[in-house]
Amino acid sequence: MSEPKAPTPAPGDTYKGWLFKWTNYIKGYQRRWFVLSNGLLSYYRTQAEMGHTCRGTINLATANIAVEDSCNFVISNGGTQTYHLKASSEVERQRWITALELAKAKAFRMQAESDDSGDDSTPPATGQGAGSRNSEVQSTLRTLGSKVEDLSTCNDLIAKHGSALQRSLSELEGVRLGGETSEKIRQVTERATLFRITSNAMINACRDFLALAQTHSKRWQKALQAEREQRVRLEETLEQLAKQHNHLERAFRGATVLPASQSNPAIDSKGPVSGKGDASDEDEENEFFDACEDVQEFITVPADPKYHRRSGSNVSGISSELGMDDGTTSLDEQSLASNPESPQSQELVPVRKRRTRIPDKPNYSLNLWSIMKNCIGKELSKIPMPVNFNEPLSMLQRLSEDLEYYELLDRAAKCQSSLEQMCYVAAFTVSSYSTTVHRTGKPFNPLLGETFELDRVQESGYRSLCEQVSHHPPAAAHHAISERGWTLRQEIALASKFRGKYLSIMPLGSIHCIFEKSTNHYTWKKVTTTVHNIIVGKLWIDQSGEIDVVNHKTGDRCHLKFAPYSYFSRDVARKVTGVVTDKDGKAHYVLSGTWDEKMEYSRVMQSSRRGENGADGRQKTVYQTLKAKELWRKTPLPEGAENMYYFSTLALTLNELEEGVAPTDSRRRPDQRLMEQGRWEEANAEKQRLEEKQRTVRREREREANRAASPSEEAEEVEIASEPSETTYKTDTDETSSDLSLSTETLHGSHPPAYSMEGPYGAPVKSGHQDNYKSMWFEQLVDPVTGEPTHIYKGGYWEAKEQGNWDSCPDIF
């Protein structure tokens, strides 16, 4: 029945053969092929199944082996796994029992060594296996303990005999030469002999202890390495199983749910939004359909490839679908043919060659959970973090990465139709998230007054400036202007909360985009970013929420929805959908795609309301659209990006040293530079120095503000009260409520008050302390469009750069 085997197989050898396994009362014992290897007993229906299908496995390290009769024996792990087995003969049963006991003993030793190596995450075993393992561990500990006791005893004896020897030597010095001399010398000799014997015993004990420690140390290191490799394999296997499970689930749903397009021959199911919604989409408000492609009154004219901005561009022009309504041709075609700044002329100008690589990320392991477990519910910006969790870029540089796909705004500036322009602006809002999909590293928190310039006028026609305008809460102002007719500005403050399993980052503030030719003014806000698997597993990032892109001049609006990732969802991951409507709410375009890959648009030909759908009873809007066309597609990451923090081509150049930048520029930040070079320990020390320097400067600034405000406080109140244009703000303090009268001159003068005019959302607030800090290149004003207080670029930076005059910049590094 089984292959011939020696009665006592060598430990570690694979032992296999046929055994009969009890299945149930109907089938009884069934013949199965069993394989014993590396402390695991596995079985298969046939030998052919060994390569692909294992029917069951039991770990012998925690198993109990019991013999029932001459041929039967039972293997159980004390839990849900119990194998009732029967051999063909008593000799065969004994062979298996011997092999199993040897494998079990070896598994005991390996598991005990692995547990003692410091892995506290392994749960305690139960049953007889745990007792045997613990007994072996206790035996090792007793041996080590006895050696330690021997060392302690020898130490006491050495101290005792050493003291006696010292006394004898002292007495010998005071004895006169005579009859006592020989006696004293004999005593000294005896005690010296005892001291030598004791010292030799201690040396031998130390030698034994060292040999034993070295032996066990090698075994523990080997077991620890094996455990680490096994854990990596298990994590990879679990990830693969999760992906396979998700794939099978989607395949099952696709096979059991009849596609709606089959019930309507006029509907062609194409793309992520072209298929008809089914039961899994009942929570969606809108459904998207493709219109018939043979509609005669609509003609699509693709743009000539020679007019593309550059070869392999990721931005596709919208054709002249809107232009046909008034008999005009595509604006892209006209503008690119006549624009003197077109790529044909620009390519003749030599541009600076930017770097394409940075030093590879060092393989330094650090447990994120060991730090984050004490930060649940806290504000992330107030938690000191080592650079091991960072990437060698600051938050200002990450903010500048929003311009990765600036070509979308270039094309939007050439559009005649505001609705067509809205499609490009919406695609630009989505494209800013494409660089975050693998970027799990935390950017450096900028120091107060830190700046970052991105001058790409020669290559791309725009220049950008960021400045950290507030530290608590952290806020950064950004201003970018292009020679091709658009301006982008924003002030972003980050609110972050750690919830244990995930980290949520909520950007606060509005983004403004103004086009010079049309004077269209667009605003939108960012969605929430979530970092998952903080405790265990591989970190991954998701974007979720809704964005309303509003054209304040025309009333056009684009509502974008970022669908959160769901394990049970049938939709594509990282899905984004949107609808472009005019001021009357009529839909003109449907947008679809993913925030990490591409966005497409489809022109709406007809829309209708259907019957009630979904649990909430809302009617769904059905859009009949033309074939979807591509708006934007992500540029592939450079080669080796996984070793360079998954930086994009633009991100690799952001921290490259440049001449003429301000002394406050992020490129000059020493801890960030050290981290990029792989010198993380030095970077951590430098980071602590910079943070302490910033605290010292802030405390000094507060003291100066208090000294300036205290002596003349009463006089200022009287003077302010006499001003005809006074403005009174009611402010609550911690104890009482008081009226504070501030003139317009005081609010904008050189002595800022202890109370700010407006808080981050336009409400009067009291600052936590007096601080006379003012940003260098931005000033806080009330935005005339949104009514929100925001920092707007006041000018002077690029002029200072041309003159090389940075005398007004603070020394923050």
mmCIF file of C-alpha atoms in Angstrom, residues 175 471 662:
data_model
loop_
_atom_site.group_PDB
_atom_site.id
_atom_site.type_symbol
_atom_site.label_atom_id
_atom_site.label_comp_id
_atom_site.label_asym_id
_atom_site.label_seq_id
_atom_site.Cartn_x
_atom_site.Cartn_y
_atom_site.Cartn_z
ATOM 1 C CA VAL A 175 55.874 42.211 60.172
ATOM 2 C CA HIS A 471 2.180 76.542 11.270
ATOM 3 C CA ALA A 662 15.432 81.964 -2.182
#
